[in-house]
XYZ file of C-alpha atoms in Angstrom:
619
model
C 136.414 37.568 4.599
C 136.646 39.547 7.852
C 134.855 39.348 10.886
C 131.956 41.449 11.208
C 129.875 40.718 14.619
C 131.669 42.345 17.592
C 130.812 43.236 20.612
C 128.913 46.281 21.992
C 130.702 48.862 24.598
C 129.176 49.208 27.784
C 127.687 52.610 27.014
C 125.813 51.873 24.285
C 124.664 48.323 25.798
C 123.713 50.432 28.541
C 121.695 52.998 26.468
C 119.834 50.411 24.529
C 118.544 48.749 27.475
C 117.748 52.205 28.601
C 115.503 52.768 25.587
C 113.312 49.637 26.532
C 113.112 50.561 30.292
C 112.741 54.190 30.149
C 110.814 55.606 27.663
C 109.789 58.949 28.756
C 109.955 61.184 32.241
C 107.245 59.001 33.003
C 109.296 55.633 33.208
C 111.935 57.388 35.453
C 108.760 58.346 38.249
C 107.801 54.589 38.167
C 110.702 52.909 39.138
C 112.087 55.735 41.371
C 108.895 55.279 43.069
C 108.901 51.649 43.012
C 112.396 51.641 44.146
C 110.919 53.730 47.528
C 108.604 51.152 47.590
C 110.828 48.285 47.849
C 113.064 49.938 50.766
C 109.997 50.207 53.169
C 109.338 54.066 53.156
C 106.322 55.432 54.618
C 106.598 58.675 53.109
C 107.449 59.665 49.737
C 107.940 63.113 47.679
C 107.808 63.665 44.304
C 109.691 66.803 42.782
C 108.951 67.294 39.089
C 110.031 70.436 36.613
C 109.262 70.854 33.140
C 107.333 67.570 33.132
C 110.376 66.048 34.379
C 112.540 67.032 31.412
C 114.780 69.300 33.468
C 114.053 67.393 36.649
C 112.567 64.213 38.406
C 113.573 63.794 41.889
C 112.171 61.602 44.404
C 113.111 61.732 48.251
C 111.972 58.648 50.789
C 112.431 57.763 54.639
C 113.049 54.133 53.732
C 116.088 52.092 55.151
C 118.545 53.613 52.883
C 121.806 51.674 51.318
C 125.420 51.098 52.452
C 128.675 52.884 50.414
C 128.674 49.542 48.323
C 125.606 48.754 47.693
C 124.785 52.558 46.847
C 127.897 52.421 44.276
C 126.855 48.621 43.185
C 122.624 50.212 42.366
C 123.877 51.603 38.905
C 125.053 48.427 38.056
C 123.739 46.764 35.323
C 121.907 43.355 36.588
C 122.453 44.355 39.909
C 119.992 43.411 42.468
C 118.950 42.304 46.392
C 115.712 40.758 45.112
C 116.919 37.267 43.074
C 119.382 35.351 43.529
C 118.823 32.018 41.393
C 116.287 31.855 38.342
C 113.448 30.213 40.702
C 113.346 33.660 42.368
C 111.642 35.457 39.537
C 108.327 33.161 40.209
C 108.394 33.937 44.201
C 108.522 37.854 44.042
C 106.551 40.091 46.407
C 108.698 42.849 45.423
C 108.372 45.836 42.589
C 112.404 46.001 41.062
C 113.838 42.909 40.573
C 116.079 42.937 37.301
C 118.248 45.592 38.622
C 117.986 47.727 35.381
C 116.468 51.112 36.330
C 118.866 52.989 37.860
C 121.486 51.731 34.917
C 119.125 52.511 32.567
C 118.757 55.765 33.555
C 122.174 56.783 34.697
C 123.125 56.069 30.952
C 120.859 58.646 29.365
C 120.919 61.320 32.190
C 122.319 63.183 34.716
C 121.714 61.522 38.324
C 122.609 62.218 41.526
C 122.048 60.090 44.855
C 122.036 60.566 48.309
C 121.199 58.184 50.669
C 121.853 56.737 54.458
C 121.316 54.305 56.695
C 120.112 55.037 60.328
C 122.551 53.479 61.641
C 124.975 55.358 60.440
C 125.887 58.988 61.486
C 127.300 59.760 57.564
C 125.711 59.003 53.971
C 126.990 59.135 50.571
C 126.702 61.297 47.466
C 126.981 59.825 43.863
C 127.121 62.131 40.872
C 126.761 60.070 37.514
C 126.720 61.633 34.010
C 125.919 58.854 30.553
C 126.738 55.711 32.936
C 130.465 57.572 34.208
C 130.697 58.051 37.307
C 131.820 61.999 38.370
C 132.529 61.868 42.086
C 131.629 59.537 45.381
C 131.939 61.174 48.607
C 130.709 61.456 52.375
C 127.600 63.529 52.889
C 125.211 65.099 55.661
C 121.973 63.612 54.453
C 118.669 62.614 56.432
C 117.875 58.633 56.759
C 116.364 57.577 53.502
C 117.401 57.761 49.604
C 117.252 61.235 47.470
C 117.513 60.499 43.575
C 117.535 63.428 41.270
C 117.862 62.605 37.674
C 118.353 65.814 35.309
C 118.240 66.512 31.664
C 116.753 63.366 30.475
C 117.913 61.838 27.165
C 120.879 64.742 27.423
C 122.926 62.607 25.149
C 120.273 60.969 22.851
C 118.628 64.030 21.216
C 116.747 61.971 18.884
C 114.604 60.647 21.876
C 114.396 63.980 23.363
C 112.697 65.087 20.199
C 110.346 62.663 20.313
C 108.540 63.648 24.086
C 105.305 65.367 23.780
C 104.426 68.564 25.172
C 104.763 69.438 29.121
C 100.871 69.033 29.370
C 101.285 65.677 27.734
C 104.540 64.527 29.592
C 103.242 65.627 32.676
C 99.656 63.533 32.312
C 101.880 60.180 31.643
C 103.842 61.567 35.226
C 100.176 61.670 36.821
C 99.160 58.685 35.643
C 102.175 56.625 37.030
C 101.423 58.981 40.678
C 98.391 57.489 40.330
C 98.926 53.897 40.112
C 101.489 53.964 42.506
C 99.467 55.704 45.391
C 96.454 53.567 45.082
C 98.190 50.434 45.366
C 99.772 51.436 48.532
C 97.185 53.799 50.941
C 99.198 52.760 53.629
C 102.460 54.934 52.256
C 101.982 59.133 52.500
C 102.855 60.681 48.890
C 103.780 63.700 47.836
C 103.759 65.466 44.309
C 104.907 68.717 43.059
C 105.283 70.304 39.584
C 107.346 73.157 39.301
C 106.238 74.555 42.883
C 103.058 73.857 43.320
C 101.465 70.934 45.113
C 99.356 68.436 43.191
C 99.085 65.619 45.404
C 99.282 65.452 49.232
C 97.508 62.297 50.283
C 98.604 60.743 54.130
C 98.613 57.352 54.851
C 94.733 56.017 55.087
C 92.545 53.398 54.015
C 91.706 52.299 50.779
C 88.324 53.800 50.005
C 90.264 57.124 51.420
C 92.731 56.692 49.171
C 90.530 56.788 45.557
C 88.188 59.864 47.007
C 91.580 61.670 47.304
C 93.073 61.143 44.309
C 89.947 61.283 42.132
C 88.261 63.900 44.448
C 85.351 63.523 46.993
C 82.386 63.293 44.148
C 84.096 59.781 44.216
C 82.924 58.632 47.095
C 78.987 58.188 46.227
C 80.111 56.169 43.342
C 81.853 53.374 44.724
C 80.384 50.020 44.851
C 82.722 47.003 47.027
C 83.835 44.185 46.121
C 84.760 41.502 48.195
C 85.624 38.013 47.410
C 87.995 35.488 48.914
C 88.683 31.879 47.595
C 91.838 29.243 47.817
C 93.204 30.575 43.567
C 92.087 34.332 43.921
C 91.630 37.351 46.625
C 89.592 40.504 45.482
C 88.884 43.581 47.158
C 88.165 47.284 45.538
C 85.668 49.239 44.750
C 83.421 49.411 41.092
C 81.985 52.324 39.553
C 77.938 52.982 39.285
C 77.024 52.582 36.067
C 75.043 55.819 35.878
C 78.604 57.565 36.833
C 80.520 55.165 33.875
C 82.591 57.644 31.684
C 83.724 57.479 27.322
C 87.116 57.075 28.736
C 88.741 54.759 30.372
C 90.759 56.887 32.692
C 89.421 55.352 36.068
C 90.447 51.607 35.312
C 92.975 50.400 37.635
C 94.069 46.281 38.113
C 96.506 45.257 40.669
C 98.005 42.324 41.160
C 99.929 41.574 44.339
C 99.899 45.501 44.601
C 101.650 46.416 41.213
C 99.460 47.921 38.370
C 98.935 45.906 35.284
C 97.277 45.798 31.580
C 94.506 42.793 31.189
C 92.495 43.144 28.363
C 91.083 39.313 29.402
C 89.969 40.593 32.691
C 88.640 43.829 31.540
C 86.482 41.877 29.679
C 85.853 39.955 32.635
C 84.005 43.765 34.194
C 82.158 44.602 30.761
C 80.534 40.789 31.126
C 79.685 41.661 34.807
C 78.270 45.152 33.742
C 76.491 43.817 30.908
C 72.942 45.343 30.264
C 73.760 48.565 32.492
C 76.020 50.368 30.270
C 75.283 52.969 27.582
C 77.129 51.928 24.256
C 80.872 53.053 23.778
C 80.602 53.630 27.996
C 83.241 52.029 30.353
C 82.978 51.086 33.662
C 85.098 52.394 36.590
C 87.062 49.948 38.810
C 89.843 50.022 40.941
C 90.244 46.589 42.287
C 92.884 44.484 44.055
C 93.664 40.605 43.305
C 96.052 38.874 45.386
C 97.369 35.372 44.094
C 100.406 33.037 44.507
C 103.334 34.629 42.978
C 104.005 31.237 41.835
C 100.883 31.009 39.436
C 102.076 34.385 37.545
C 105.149 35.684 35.340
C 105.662 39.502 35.913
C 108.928 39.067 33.513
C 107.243 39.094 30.314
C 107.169 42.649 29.561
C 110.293 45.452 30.432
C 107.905 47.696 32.422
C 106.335 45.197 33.835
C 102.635 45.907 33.286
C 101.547 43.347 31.685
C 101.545 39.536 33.844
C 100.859 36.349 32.606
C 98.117 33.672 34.645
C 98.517 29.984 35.096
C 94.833 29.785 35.281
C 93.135 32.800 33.130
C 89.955 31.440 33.118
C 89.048 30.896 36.409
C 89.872 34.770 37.280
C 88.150 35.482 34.660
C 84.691 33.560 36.030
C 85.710 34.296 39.580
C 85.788 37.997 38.972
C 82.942 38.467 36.784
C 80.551 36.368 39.623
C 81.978 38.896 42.606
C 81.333 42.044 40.579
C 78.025 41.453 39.567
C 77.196 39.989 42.819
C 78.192 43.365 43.959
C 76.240 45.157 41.717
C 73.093 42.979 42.840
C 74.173 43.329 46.299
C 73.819 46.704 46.585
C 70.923 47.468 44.982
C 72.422 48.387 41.322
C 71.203 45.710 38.913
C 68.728 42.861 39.517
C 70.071 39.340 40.324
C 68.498 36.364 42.474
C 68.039 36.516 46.305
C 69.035 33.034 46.985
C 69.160 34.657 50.887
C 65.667 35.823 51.234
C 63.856 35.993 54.458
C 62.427 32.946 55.700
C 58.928 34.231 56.494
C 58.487 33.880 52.599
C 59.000 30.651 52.227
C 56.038 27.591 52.325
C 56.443 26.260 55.882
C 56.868 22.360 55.535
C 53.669 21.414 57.942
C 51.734 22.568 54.811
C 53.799 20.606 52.632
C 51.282 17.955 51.687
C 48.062 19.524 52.282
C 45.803 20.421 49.432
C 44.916 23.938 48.998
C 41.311 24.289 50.759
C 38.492 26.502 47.970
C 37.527 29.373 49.377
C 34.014 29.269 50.180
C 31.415 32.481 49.019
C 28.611 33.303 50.719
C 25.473 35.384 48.899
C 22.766 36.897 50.805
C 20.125 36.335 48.231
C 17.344 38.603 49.686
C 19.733 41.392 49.098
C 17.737 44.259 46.773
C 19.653 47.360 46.297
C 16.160 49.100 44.870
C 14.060 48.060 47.522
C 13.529 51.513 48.409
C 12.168 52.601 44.912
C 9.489 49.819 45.002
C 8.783 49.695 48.764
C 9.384 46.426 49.359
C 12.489 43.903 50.537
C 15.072 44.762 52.762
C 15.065 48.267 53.654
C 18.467 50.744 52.387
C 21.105 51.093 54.443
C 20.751 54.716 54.579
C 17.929 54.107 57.406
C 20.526 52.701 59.324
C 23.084 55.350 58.892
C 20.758 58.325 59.671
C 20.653 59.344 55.846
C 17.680 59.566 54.038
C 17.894 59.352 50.431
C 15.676 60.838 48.251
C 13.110 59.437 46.185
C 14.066 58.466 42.737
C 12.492 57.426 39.535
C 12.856 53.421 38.558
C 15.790 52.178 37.242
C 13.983 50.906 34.561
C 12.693 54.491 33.230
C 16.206 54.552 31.828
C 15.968 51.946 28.911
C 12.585 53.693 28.157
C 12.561 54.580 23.741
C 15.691 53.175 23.410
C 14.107 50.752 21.044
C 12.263 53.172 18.998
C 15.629 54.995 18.484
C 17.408 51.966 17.859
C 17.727 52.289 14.425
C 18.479 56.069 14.842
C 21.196 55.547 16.455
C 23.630 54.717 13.558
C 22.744 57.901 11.572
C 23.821 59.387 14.571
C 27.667 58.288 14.231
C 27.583 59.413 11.006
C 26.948 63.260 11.738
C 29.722 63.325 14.231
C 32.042 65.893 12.235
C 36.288 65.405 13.622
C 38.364 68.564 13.874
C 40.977 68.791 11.028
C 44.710 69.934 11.670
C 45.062 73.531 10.793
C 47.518 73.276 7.566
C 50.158 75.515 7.392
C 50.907 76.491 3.988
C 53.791 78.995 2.659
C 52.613 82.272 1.682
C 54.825 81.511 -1.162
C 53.276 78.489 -2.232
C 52.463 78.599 -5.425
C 49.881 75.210 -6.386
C 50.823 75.517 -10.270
C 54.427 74.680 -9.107
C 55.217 70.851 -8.438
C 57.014 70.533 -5.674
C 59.491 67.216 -5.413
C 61.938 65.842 -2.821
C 65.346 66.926 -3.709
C 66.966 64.378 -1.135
C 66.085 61.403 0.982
C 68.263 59.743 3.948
C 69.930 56.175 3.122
C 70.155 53.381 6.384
C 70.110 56.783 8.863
C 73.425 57.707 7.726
C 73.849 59.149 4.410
C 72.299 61.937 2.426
C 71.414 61.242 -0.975
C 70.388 64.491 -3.206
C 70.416 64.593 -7.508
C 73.196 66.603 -9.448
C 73.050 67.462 -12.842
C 75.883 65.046 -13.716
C 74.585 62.524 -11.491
C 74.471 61.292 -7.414
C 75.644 62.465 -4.149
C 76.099 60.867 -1.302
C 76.691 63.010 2.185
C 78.104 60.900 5.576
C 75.818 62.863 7.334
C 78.139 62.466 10.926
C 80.813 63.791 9.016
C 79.254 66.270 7.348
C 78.038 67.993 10.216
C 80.971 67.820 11.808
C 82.363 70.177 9.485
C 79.705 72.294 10.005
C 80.159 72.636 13.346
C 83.612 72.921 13.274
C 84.042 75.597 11.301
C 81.162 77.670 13.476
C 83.228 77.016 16.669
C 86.317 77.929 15.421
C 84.995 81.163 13.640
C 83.340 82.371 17.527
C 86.402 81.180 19.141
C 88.548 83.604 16.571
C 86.089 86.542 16.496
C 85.393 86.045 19.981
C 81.807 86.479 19.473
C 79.363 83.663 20.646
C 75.870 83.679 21.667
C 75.307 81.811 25.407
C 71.742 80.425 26.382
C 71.199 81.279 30.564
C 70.785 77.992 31.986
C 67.437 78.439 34.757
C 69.808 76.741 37.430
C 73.627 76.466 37.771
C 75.059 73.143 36.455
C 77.338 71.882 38.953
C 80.086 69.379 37.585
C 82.643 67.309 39.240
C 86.155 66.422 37.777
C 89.238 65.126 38.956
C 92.293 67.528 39.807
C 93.850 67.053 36.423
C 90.323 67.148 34.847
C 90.169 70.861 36.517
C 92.946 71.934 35.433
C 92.920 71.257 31.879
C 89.252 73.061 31.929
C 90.831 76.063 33.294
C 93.484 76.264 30.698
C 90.862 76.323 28.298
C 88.873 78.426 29.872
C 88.891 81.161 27.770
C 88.881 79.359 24.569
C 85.423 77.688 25.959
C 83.840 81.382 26.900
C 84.538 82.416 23.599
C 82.588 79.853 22.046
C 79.581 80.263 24.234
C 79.947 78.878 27.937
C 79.596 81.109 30.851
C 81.450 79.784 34.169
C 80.393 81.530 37.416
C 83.265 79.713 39.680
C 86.047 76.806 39.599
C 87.565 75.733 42.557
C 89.445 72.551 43.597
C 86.601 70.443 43.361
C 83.453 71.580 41.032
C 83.114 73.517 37.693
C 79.897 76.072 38.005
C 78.406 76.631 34.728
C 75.519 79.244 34.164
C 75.631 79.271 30.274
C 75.966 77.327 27.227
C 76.079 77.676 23.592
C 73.098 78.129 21.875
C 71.845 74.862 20.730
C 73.660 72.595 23.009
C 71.336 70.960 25.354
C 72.016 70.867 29.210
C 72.309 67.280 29.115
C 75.136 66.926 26.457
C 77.469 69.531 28.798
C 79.008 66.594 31.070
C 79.602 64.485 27.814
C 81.093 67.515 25.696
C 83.426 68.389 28.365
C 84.870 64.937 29.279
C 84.893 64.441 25.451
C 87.227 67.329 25.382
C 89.438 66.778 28.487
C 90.092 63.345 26.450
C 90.901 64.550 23.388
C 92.899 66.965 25.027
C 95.155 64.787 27.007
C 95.912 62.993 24.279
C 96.756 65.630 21.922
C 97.862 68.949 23.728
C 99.058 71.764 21.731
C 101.403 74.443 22.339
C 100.264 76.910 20.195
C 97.136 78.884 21.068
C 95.107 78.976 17.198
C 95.900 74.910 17.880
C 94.487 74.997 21.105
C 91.302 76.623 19.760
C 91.309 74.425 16.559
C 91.517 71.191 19.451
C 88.795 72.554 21.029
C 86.486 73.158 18.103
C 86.937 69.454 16.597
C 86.132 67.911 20.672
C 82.897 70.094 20.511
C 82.145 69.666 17.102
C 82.759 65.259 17.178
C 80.401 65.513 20.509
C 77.356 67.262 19.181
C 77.378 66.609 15.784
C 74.376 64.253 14.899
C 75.092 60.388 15.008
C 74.672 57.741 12.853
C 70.643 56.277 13.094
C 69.369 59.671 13.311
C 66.656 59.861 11.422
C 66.271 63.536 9.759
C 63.170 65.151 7.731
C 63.857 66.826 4.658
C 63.967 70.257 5.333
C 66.732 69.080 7.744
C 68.589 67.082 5.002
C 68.236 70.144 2.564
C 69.503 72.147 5.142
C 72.966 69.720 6.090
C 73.303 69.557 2.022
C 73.328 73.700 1.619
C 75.146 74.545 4.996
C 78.255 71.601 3.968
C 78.393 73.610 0.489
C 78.902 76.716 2.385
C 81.657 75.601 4.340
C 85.521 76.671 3.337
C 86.342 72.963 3.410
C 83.569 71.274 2.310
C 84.857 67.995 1.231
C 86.829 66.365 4.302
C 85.541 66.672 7.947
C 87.650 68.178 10.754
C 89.777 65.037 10.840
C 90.663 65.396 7.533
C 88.395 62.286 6.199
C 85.477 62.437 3.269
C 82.270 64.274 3.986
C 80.781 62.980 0.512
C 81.121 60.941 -2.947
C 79.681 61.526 -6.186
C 78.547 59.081 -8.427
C 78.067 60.585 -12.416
C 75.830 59.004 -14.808
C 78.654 57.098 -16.564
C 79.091 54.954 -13.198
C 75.779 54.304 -12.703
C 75.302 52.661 -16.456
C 78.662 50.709 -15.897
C 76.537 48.647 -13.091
C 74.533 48.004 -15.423
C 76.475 46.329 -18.199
């Protein structure tokens, strides 16, 4: 029999280590960025087109690289950081395996540019699917320029498989995002085709999240400070009357790189226990700083996830300086072990027994002394009053006695004002009327067919209600808007804003009026009939949500999108308790639906249970 096992050629090696390390447009930003990091820049630019499809470029004033080591980069395994195995447990830096730039030379089209300062020349390396086109002298300013074009040019499978721009360029954001706030002391830069997203300058850490997540921020931000020998923390927490459905504002990092810790976001939910609505999440952007030698950053190919020596002390340590925080400052109760000393017992009374307070009468007190004319005289002589003269006090119990026994008979006469009863002018009293339906644990309808049960998920079923009512205003372009008596003002993030305007239209035609949107507040002076004031924060984030995480292209998609968010946020939850004009009224509307039997996400609104069923049970 043959061999079979051989080895791999370099560019395929090279490609399938590319599909662990870069996964979408959004991989390429990280490391680039990372990379910029790692050679000391103070200011970086990011130049993104077509959601960094066509383009992903990223320019820095850091120390630059040599000929050789600018040739050696795209190198597979080829790195400054380690040199022996014991290296990978003493890192302070973001690249270490020397994989990204191989990685993605292999699957695109890159070209680098970079000097040192002290040199007067730099070099230019063009490199197509891990082949190097041409290495030459070039006029470039101090600092490294890496454009990588046409992503996955060579791999068209994986090129089908990206998302839309809106959704490829929210992953981009996202990475921006976690980047910049773990270093405020670096200047950034982001652009998307043209336009400027992102300018924040070098500043201070607070500075840093009110930029990024705009200046509504700022009132929301609790600190958090803590320092022991195992952990550092310092950051900021959320309010929890400003927590958010999402989890979009949720940022750990560890020794200033981002990471995923399900065990420590636990650690925040224990620490904002009791303050949160249900299916709420706190916002938290904090910073831990331990010994790289009690973590393992290796254990995952982007790097986002890290593993602890000591989990469970982190875990107590940063649960006890959150909510300390949140008692701290006012936000949820806790005990003042630091109270003010003037409270306290002092300890000269330590042993003494607690003296009775003594009461004095003055017995020859008579407040009626005026209506009999004798003891001490009223007290309205002394003031300059005189009070007139008034019958005894004892002229008021006078026939009380003789009407004693009247005085039952005369509860009994007391006649109570009925409730006015509102009958039908069609009520007919020869006609029986019965209860057609009745409401199961809150959450199901249950009405009679002629065949047998039904059974209505009332959530669900009213979510197809709904739905279709959205999407028939958003197609006819005919909704009715309530005035709101004052201007609701709300606050999102730039991203937030910007998704709201694309769907601006889409949400006037289904009822909201906006009177202005600018760079940091949505003005709304309508809503949809029925939708309370309240709900129009909640709706809107619902929808920026399920927006970024399933964007269309087309526009009857983007208006079918939008009527499912709006629908899924105001249709009635489960332990709402409903009357039965409201059930019969969810039971006839569902029936007059198109689609009555699945809700918008395609899952069943009812069962039926026939006759036959039933008596099976009871065999």
């Amino acid at each position: 029999m043959s061999d079979i096992i051989q080895l791999l050629p370099d560019h395929v090696a090279n490609q399938i280590a590319a599909g662990e390390v870069v996964q979408r447009p959004a991989s390429v930003v990280k490391e680039l960025l990372e990379n910029a990091i790692d050679a000391d820049a103070t200011e970086i630019k990011l130049i993104v087109k077509d959601a960094g499809k066509t383009l992903v470029q990223v320019i820095d004033n850091g120390k630059g690289m040599s000929v050789t080591d600018a040739r050696l980069s795209f190198e597979r395994h080829a790195t400054s950081k380690i040199k022996a195995a014991e290296d990978l447990f003493r890192l302070n830096t973001k690249g270490f395996r020397g994989e990204a730039l191989a990685s993605i030379a292999a699957i695109a089209h890159v070209e680098l540019k970079t000097k040192q300062a002290e040199d007067d020349l730099g070099t230019s390396i063009e490199i197509e699917g891990s082949v190097v086109k041409s290495q030459e002298v070039a006029v470039t300013p101090t600092g490294t320029s890496v454009s990588v074009k046409h992503l996955f040019f060579n791999i068209p499978a994986r090129r089908n498989f990206l998302k839309s721009d809106t959704v490829e360029l929210r992953h981009i954001t996202d990475e921006f995002h976690r980047v910049a706030l773990a270093h405020p002391n670096i200047a950034f830069a982001f652009y998307h085709n043209g336009s400027d997203l992102f300018n924040v300058p070098q500043e201070n850490y607070r500075q840093r999240v009110v930029h990024i997540f705009g200046t509504k921020t700022n009132e929301k931000l609790v600190p958090v400070e803590e320092e022991t020998e195992v952990l550092k923390i310092s950051g900021f927490v959320g309010k929890p009357e400003f927590s958010k459905k999402t989890k979009s504002e949720q940022f750990f990092f560890v020794n200033n790189r981002f990471i995923k810790s399900p065990y420590l976001n636990h650690a925040i939910n224990a620490a904002f226990e009791g303050l949160l609505k249900d299916s709420y999440h706190p916002s938290y952007f904090l910073n831990l700083t331990v010994d790289p030698k009690t973590i393992d950053i290796n254990i995952h190919p982007t790097k986002t996830e890290i593993k602890f020596d000591d989990e469970h002390t982190l875990y107590a340590i940063l649960r006890s300086a959150v909510k300390h925080s949140l008692g701290q400052f006012n936000i949820a109760p806790v005990l003042d072990f630091d109270q003010q000393g003037n409270f306290d017992t002092p300890y000269s009374y330590k042993n003494k027994v607690a003296a009775t307070p003594a009461i004095e009468v003055d017995r020859d007190f008579n407040p009626f002394a005026n209506d009999f004319g004798g003891g001490r005289q009223s007290s309205s002589r002394n003031t300059g009053f005189k009070s007139a003269p008034t019958a005894s006090w004892e002229s008021m119990y006078v026939g009380l006695e003789s009407k004693g026994n009247e005085s039952s008979s005369d509860f009994s006469q007391v006649t109570f004002e009925s409730e006015t009863k509102d009958e039908s002018i069609f009520t007919d009293s020869s006609i029986e009327t019965r209860k057609t339906t009745f409401q199961l644990q809150q959450k199901y309808i249950v009405s009679t067919l002629k065949s047998g049960m039904l059974i209505i998920d009332q959530n669900r079923a009213h979510q197809r209600i709904l739905y279709e009512n959205f999407l028939k205003h958003i197609t006819i372009k005919e909704a009715t808007s309530q005035q709101l008596l004052f201007p609701l003002h709300l606050h999102f993030t730039p991203n937030e804003l910007k998704i709201i305007e694309d769907l601006k239209t889409d949400l006037g035609h289904t009822g909201f009026v906006f009177s202005e949107m600018n760079a940091k507040e949505v003005v709304i002076t309508g809503v949809p009939v029925g939708v309370p004031e309240s709900e129009v924060s909640i709706i809107l984030e619902q929808l920026i949500s399920d927006v970024e995480n399933d964007v269309p292209d087309a526009n009857f998609s983007a208006a079918d999108l939008l009527a499912k968010s709006m629908a899924k946020s105001l249709a009635i939850k489960t332990g709402q308790s409903l009357n039965s004009t409201e059930q019969e009224h969810m039971v006839n509307s569902l029936f007059a639906c198109k689609e009555p039997n699945v809700s918008p996400t395609n899952r069943p609104t009812f069962v039926t249970m026939g006759v036959d069923d039933i008596e099976k049970k009871f065999m």
